[in-house]
Amino acid sequence: AGFRADLAPGENQTLTLSGDIYDGAREDQFEFPPRVGDVEYSGGNLLTRWARKLDGGSELSVQAYYDHSKRLIPTTVFRESRDIGDLDIQHHLALNDQHTLVYGFNYRHSHDVTGEGPPFVFIFVPSTETLEFYGGFVQDQFALWEGSELTLGGKFEHNDYTGWEAQPNVRLGWQVSEDWFTWAAVSRAVRTPSRLDHDLATFN
């Protein structure tokens, strides 16, 4: 079940509230000798997003998100309960008709509880962990000549496994004709490590 509400709490403001709750199972999803069992899962989430248009064509937005999930792969294989909170702030600033600056900040808090040793086959060590991720980004987009635009930006994120990671991006776009737009980009993308990469262990 879920819901969504789009509201206008004030002049030039929008507010979105949404949420979901679920419970279910996937029959015979996981085969692990000597038994075949169902994967059971349940959880819920809640999101709120507020945005306001400011003078000069700029816009400020704040988004908060919470997610709770549980997963059981059958009784003696693996279990996990996870809570995630996420906060994102962005400011879209129109400097002039041909120049746009966007920057923002984000923070994520993740806490999990997993199976601790036998009888569970797959476990994380430690069995309970709290991780924090935070960072920011900035992007500058401006016109070079008629029908073209250049975007320069970068994202800087910190995680508990590898520390700070930089992800620069350069993108050039060109409106070749009325029906064709082409672009080229050079960027660096980093996948954030997870508990699955770092803390997974097994019992034979």
mmCIF file of C-alpha atoms in Angstrom:
data_model
loop_
_atom_site.group_PDB
_atom_site.id
_atom_site.type_symbol
_atom_site.label_atom_id
_atom_site.label_comp_id
_atom_site.label_asym_id
_atom_site.label_seq_id
_atom_site.Cartn_x
_atom_site.Cartn_y
_atom_site.Cartn_z
ATOM 1 C CA ALA A 1 0.000 0.000 0.000
ATOM 2 C CA GLY A 2 1.169 3.530 -0.629
ATOM 3 C CA PHE A 3 0.182 7.162 -0.801
ATOM 4 C CA ARG A 4 1.299 10.464 -2.294
ATOM 5 C CA ALA A 5 0.205 14.038 -1.644
ATOM 6 C CA ASP A 6 1.292 17.121 -3.609
ATOM 7 C CA LEU A 7 0.632 20.326 -1.699
ATOM 8 C CA ALA A 8 1.211 24.068 -2.064
ATOM 9 C CA PRO A 9 1.898 25.312 1.488
ATOM 10 C CA GLY A 10 2.729 28.853 0.400
ATOM 11 C CA GLU A 11 3.447 31.173 -2.487
ATOM 12 C CA ASN A 12 5.984 29.664 -4.931
ATOM 13 C CA GLN A 13 6.284 26.570 -2.734
ATOM 14 C CA THR A 14 5.551 22.893 -3.312
ATOM 15 C CA LEU A 15 5.508 20.045 -0.831
ATOM 16 C CA THR A 16 5.418 16.346 -1.698
ATOM 17 C CA LEU A 17 4.721 13.603 0.828
ATOM 18 C CA SER A 18 4.759 9.931 -0.122
ATOM 19 C CA GLY A 19 5.136 6.565 1.527
ATOM 20 C CA ASP A 20 4.856 2.828 0.971
ATOM 21 C CA ILE A 21 4.489 -0.289 3.102
ATOM 22 C CA TYR A 22 4.864 -3.842 1.838
ATOM 23 C CA ASP A 23 5.040 -7.465 2.957
ATOM 24 C CA GLY A 24 5.453 -10.606 0.893
ATOM 25 C CA ALA A 25 7.410 -13.666 -0.150
ATOM 26 C CA ARG A 26 8.957 -15.114 -3.292
ATOM 27 C CA GLU A 27 8.304 -18.810 -3.491
ATOM 28 C CA ASP A 28 11.293 -21.094 -4.119
ATOM 29 C CA GLN A 29 13.477 -18.076 -4.931
ATOM 30 C CA PHE A 30 16.546 -19.416 -3.159
ATOM 31 C CA GLU A 31 17.822 -22.960 -3.586
ATOM 32 C CA PHE A 32 20.255 -24.054 -0.928
ATOM 33 C CA PRO A 33 20.795 -27.743 -0.164
ATOM 34 C CA PRO A 34 19.231 -29.554 1.498
ATOM 35 C CA ARG A 35 16.144 -27.368 1.291
ATOM 36 C CA VAL A 36 14.363 -24.974 -1.027
ATOM 37 C CA GLY A 37 12.675 -22.077 0.717
ATOM 38 C CA ASP A 38 10.884 -18.811 0.231
ATOM 39 C CA VAL A 39 12.461 -15.380 0.490
ATOM 40 C CA GLU A 40 10.427 -13.297 2.923
ATOM 41 C CA TYR A 41 10.618 -9.513 2.827
ATOM 42 C CA SER A 42 8.823 -6.554 4.369
ATOM 43 C CA GLY A 43 9.365 -2.875 4.992
ATOM 44 C CA GLY A 44 8.227 0.667 4.451
ATOM 45 C CA ASN A 45 9.452 4.093 3.453
ATOM 46 C CA LEU A 46 8.534 7.743 3.833
ATOM 47 C CA LEU A 47 9.648 10.666 1.660
ATOM 48 C CA THR A 48 9.094 14.400 1.958
ATOM 49 C CA ARG A 49 10.315 17.012 -0.515
ATOM 50 C CA TRP A 50 9.954 20.769 -0.185
ATOM 51 C CA ALA A 51 10.860 23.224 -2.953
ATOM 52 C CA ARG A 52 10.596 26.984 -3.241
ATOM 53 C CA LYS A 53 11.182 29.263 -6.212
ATOM 54 C CA LEU A 54 13.289 32.279 -5.280
ATOM 55 C CA ASP A 55 13.876 35.653 -6.869
ATOM 56 C CA GLY A 56 15.807 35.684 -10.120
ATOM 57 C CA GLY A 57 14.598 32.268 -11.298
ATOM 58 C CA SER A 58 16.504 30.217 -8.745
ATOM 59 C CA GLU A 59 15.054 27.328 -6.705
ATOM 60 C CA LEU A 60 15.877 25.729 -3.353
ATOM 61 C CA SER A 61 14.816 22.154 -2.550
ATOM 62 C CA VAL A 62 15.174 19.915 0.497
ATOM 63 C CA GLN A 63 14.388 16.204 0.465
ATOM 64 C CA ALA A 64 14.329 13.777 3.398
ATOM 65 C CA TYR A 65 13.846 10.020 3.031
ATOM 66 C CA TYR A 66 13.556 7.118 5.488
ATOM 67 C CA ASP A 67 13.469 3.437 4.588
ATOM 68 C CA HIS A 68 13.085 0.342 6.768
ATOM 69 C CA SER A 69 13.434 -3.155 5.302
ATOM 70 C CA LYS A 70 13.629 -6.757 6.482
ATOM 71 C CA ARG A 71 14.732 -9.770 4.463
ATOM 72 C CA LEU A 72 14.874 -13.460 5.366
ATOM 73 C CA ILE A 73 16.454 -16.038 3.011
ATOM 74 C CA PRO A 74 15.230 -19.019 4.388
ATOM 75 C CA THR A 75 15.589 -19.548 8.108
ATOM 76 C CA THR A 76 19.203 -20.798 8.227
ATOM 77 C CA VAL A 77 20.753 -18.934 5.277
ATOM 78 C CA PHE A 78 20.607 -15.165 5.822
ATOM 79 C CA ARG A 79 18.585 -12.453 7.504
ATOM 80 C CA GLU A 80 18.853 -8.671 7.571
ATOM 81 C CA SER A 81 17.053 -5.683 9.038
ATOM 82 C CA ARG A 82 18.127 -2.256 7.729
ATOM 83 C CA ASP A 83 17.215 1.361 8.454
ATOM 84 C CA ILE A 84 18.339 4.168 6.114
ATOM 85 C CA GLY A 85 17.893 7.903 6.530
ATOM 86 C CA ASP A 86 18.792 10.283 3.709
ATOM 87 C CA LEU A 87 18.894 14.099 3.505
ATOM 88 C CA ASP A 88 19.489 16.012 0.260
ATOM 89 C CA ILE A 89 19.681 19.807 -0.246
ATOM 90 C CA GLN A 90 19.990 21.473 -3.670
ATOM 91 C CA HIS A 91 20.102 25.056 -4.879
ATOM 92 C CA HIS A 92 19.447 25.829 -8.542
ATOM 93 C CA LEU A 93 20.755 29.318 -9.281
ATOM 94 C CA ALA A 94 20.065 31.060 -12.603
ATOM 95 C CA LEU A 95 22.852 33.645 -12.845
ATOM 96 C CA ASN A 96 21.588 34.966 -16.196
ATOM 97 C CA ASP A 97 19.825 33.771 -19.358
ATOM 98 C CA GLN A 98 22.832 31.689 -20.428
ATOM 99 C CA HIS A 99 24.457 30.693 -17.149
ATOM 100 C CA THR A 100 23.122 28.233 -14.543
ATOM 101 C CA LEU A 101 24.777 27.045 -11.345
ATOM 102 C CA VAL A 102 23.557 24.049 -9.330
ATOM 103 C CA TYR A 103 25.078 22.869 -6.064
ATOM 104 C CA GLY A 104 24.000 20.713 -3.180
ATOM 105 C CA PHE A 105 24.810 18.562 -0.181
ATOM 106 C CA ASN A 106 23.748 15.099 0.893
ATOM 107 C CA TYR A 107 23.948 12.883 3.989
ATOM 108 C CA ARG A 108 22.989 9.230 4.468
ATOM 109 C CA HIS A 109 22.851 7.167 7.664
ATOM 110 C CA SER A 110 22.556 3.381 7.397
ATOM 111 C CA HIS A 111 22.146 0.912 10.268
ATOM 112 C CA ASP A 112 21.727 -2.853 9.866
ATOM 113 C CA VAL A 113 21.303 -5.957 12.010
ATOM 114 C CA THR A 114 22.127 -9.327 10.418
ATOM 115 C CA GLY A 115 22.411 -12.973 11.421
ATOM 116 C CA GLU A 116 25.198 -13.684 13.900
ATOM 117 C CA GLY A 117 27.038 -16.935 13.199
ATOM 118 C CA PRO A 118 25.454 -20.408 13.028
ATOM 119 C CA PRO A 119 22.818 -21.424 12.084
ATOM 120 C CA PHE A 120 23.131 -18.703 9.434
ATOM 121 C CA VAL A 121 25.351 -19.618 6.473
ATOM 122 C CA PHE A 122 25.989 -16.089 5.166
ATOM 123 C CA ILE A 123 26.853 -13.470 7.768
ATOM 124 C CA PHE A 124 28.454 -10.051 8.043
ATOM 125 C CA VAL A 125 31.295 -9.380 10.456
ATOM 126 C CA PRO A 126 30.452 -7.440 12.524
ATOM 127 C CA SER A 127 26.818 -8.550 12.554
ATOM 128 C CA THR A 128 25.599 -5.002 13.319
ATOM 129 C CA GLU A 129 27.018 -1.912 11.622
ATOM 130 C CA THR A 130 26.290 1.795 11.274
ATOM 131 C CA LEU A 131 27.637 3.603 8.203
ATOM 132 C CA GLU A 132 27.615 7.270 7.255
ATOM 133 C CA PHE A 133 27.946 8.791 3.784
ATOM 134 C CA TYR A 134 28.106 12.512 3.061
ATOM 135 C CA GLY A 135 29.292 14.883 0.392
ATOM 136 C CA GLY A 136 28.396 17.615 -2.032
ATOM 137 C CA PHE A 137 28.357 18.539 -5.687
ATOM 138 C CA VAL A 138 28.590 21.614 -7.872
ATOM 139 C CA GLN A 139 27.698 22.009 -11.562
ATOM 140 C CA ASP A 140 28.081 25.019 -13.826
ATOM 141 C CA GLN A 141 26.275 25.078 -17.173
ATOM 142 C CA PHE A 142 26.717 27.879 -19.699
ATOM 143 C CA ALA A 143 26.358 28.585 -23.416
ATOM 144 C CA LEU A 144 29.447 28.732 -25.637
ATOM 145 C CA TRP A 145 27.800 29.719 -28.914
ATOM 146 C CA GLU A 146 24.288 29.504 -30.282
ATOM 147 C CA GLY A 147 22.901 25.999 -29.832
ATOM 148 C CA SER A 148 25.771 24.747 -27.655
ATOM 149 C CA GLU A 149 26.287 24.335 -23.935
ATOM 150 C CA LEU A 150 29.196 23.311 -21.720
ATOM 151 C CA THR A 151 28.723 21.715 -18.318
ATOM 152 C CA LEU A 152 31.532 21.524 -15.758
ATOM 153 C CA GLY A 153 30.891 19.770 -12.493
ATOM 154 C CA GLY A 154 32.102 17.503 -9.772
ATOM 155 C CA LYS A 155 30.796 15.368 -6.956
ATOM 156 C CA PHE A 156 32.754 14.776 -3.760
ATOM 157 C CA GLU A 157 31.612 11.984 -1.458
ATOM 158 C CA HIS A 158 32.923 10.427 1.733
ATOM 159 C CA ASN A 159 32.259 6.862 2.867
ATOM 160 C CA ASP A 160 33.530 4.818 5.816
ATOM 161 C CA TYR A 161 35.492 2.383 3.629
ATOM 162 C CA THR A 162 37.575 4.424 1.179
ATOM 163 C CA GLY A 163 37.250 7.965 2.552
ATOM 164 C CA TRP A 164 36.838 10.842 0.101
ATOM 165 C CA GLU A 165 36.161 10.144 -3.579
ATOM 166 C CA ALA A 166 36.133 12.771 -6.347
ATOM 167 C CA GLN A 167 33.937 12.325 -9.431
ATOM 168 C CA PRO A 168 34.548 15.125 -11.962
ATOM 169 C CA ASN A 169 32.435 15.552 -15.073
ATOM 170 C CA VAL A 170 32.787 17.584 -18.289
ATOM 171 C CA ARG A 171 29.958 17.564 -20.845
ATOM 172 C CA LEU A 172 29.606 19.384 -24.166
ATOM 173 C CA GLY A 173 26.258 19.496 -25.959
ATOM 174 C CA TRP A 174 25.370 20.877 -29.365
ATOM 175 C CA GLN A 175 22.005 21.393 -31.077
ATOM 176 C CA VAL A 176 23.039 20.252 -34.556
ATOM 177 C CA SER A 177 19.603 20.893 -36.068
ATOM 178 C CA GLU A 178 16.018 21.324 -34.985
ATOM 179 C CA ASP A 179 15.610 17.561 -34.591
ATOM 180 C CA TRP A 180 19.123 16.531 -33.529
ATOM 181 C CA PHE A 181 21.077 17.158 -30.331
ATOM 182 C CA THR A 182 24.474 15.545 -29.724
ATOM 183 C CA TRP A 183 26.738 15.535 -26.718
ATOM 184 C CA ALA A 184 30.054 14.140 -25.486
ATOM 185 C CA ALA A 185 31.268 13.736 -21.918
ATOM 186 C CA VAL A 186 34.311 12.773 -19.901
ATOM 187 C CA SER A 187 33.629 11.731 -16.331
ATOM 188 C CA ARG A 188 34.806 9.580 -13.455
ATOM 189 C CA ALA A 189 32.269 7.424 -11.629
ATOM 190 C CA VAL A 190 32.935 5.625 -8.349
ATOM 191 C CA ARG A 191 30.765 2.835 -6.968
ATOM 192 C CA THR A 192 30.323 3.227 -3.229
ATOM 193 C CA PRO A 193 31.539 0.095 -1.402
ATOM 194 C CA SER A 194 28.956 -1.853 0.561
ATOM 195 C CA ARG A 195 28.880 -4.362 3.392
ATOM 196 C CA LEU A 196 28.648 -7.094 0.777
ATOM 197 C CA ASP A 197 32.079 -6.095 -0.564
ATOM 198 C CA HIS A 198 33.803 -5.647 2.773
ATOM 199 C CA ASP A 199 32.200 -7.678 5.567
ATOM 200 C CA LEU A 200 30.686 -10.845 4.045
ATOM 201 C CA ALA A 201 31.686 -14.176 5.599
ATOM 202 C CA THR A 202 30.356 -17.743 5.337
ATOM 203 C CA PHE A 203 30.066 -20.765 7.591
ATOM 204 C CA ASN A 204 30.635 -24.129 5.927
#
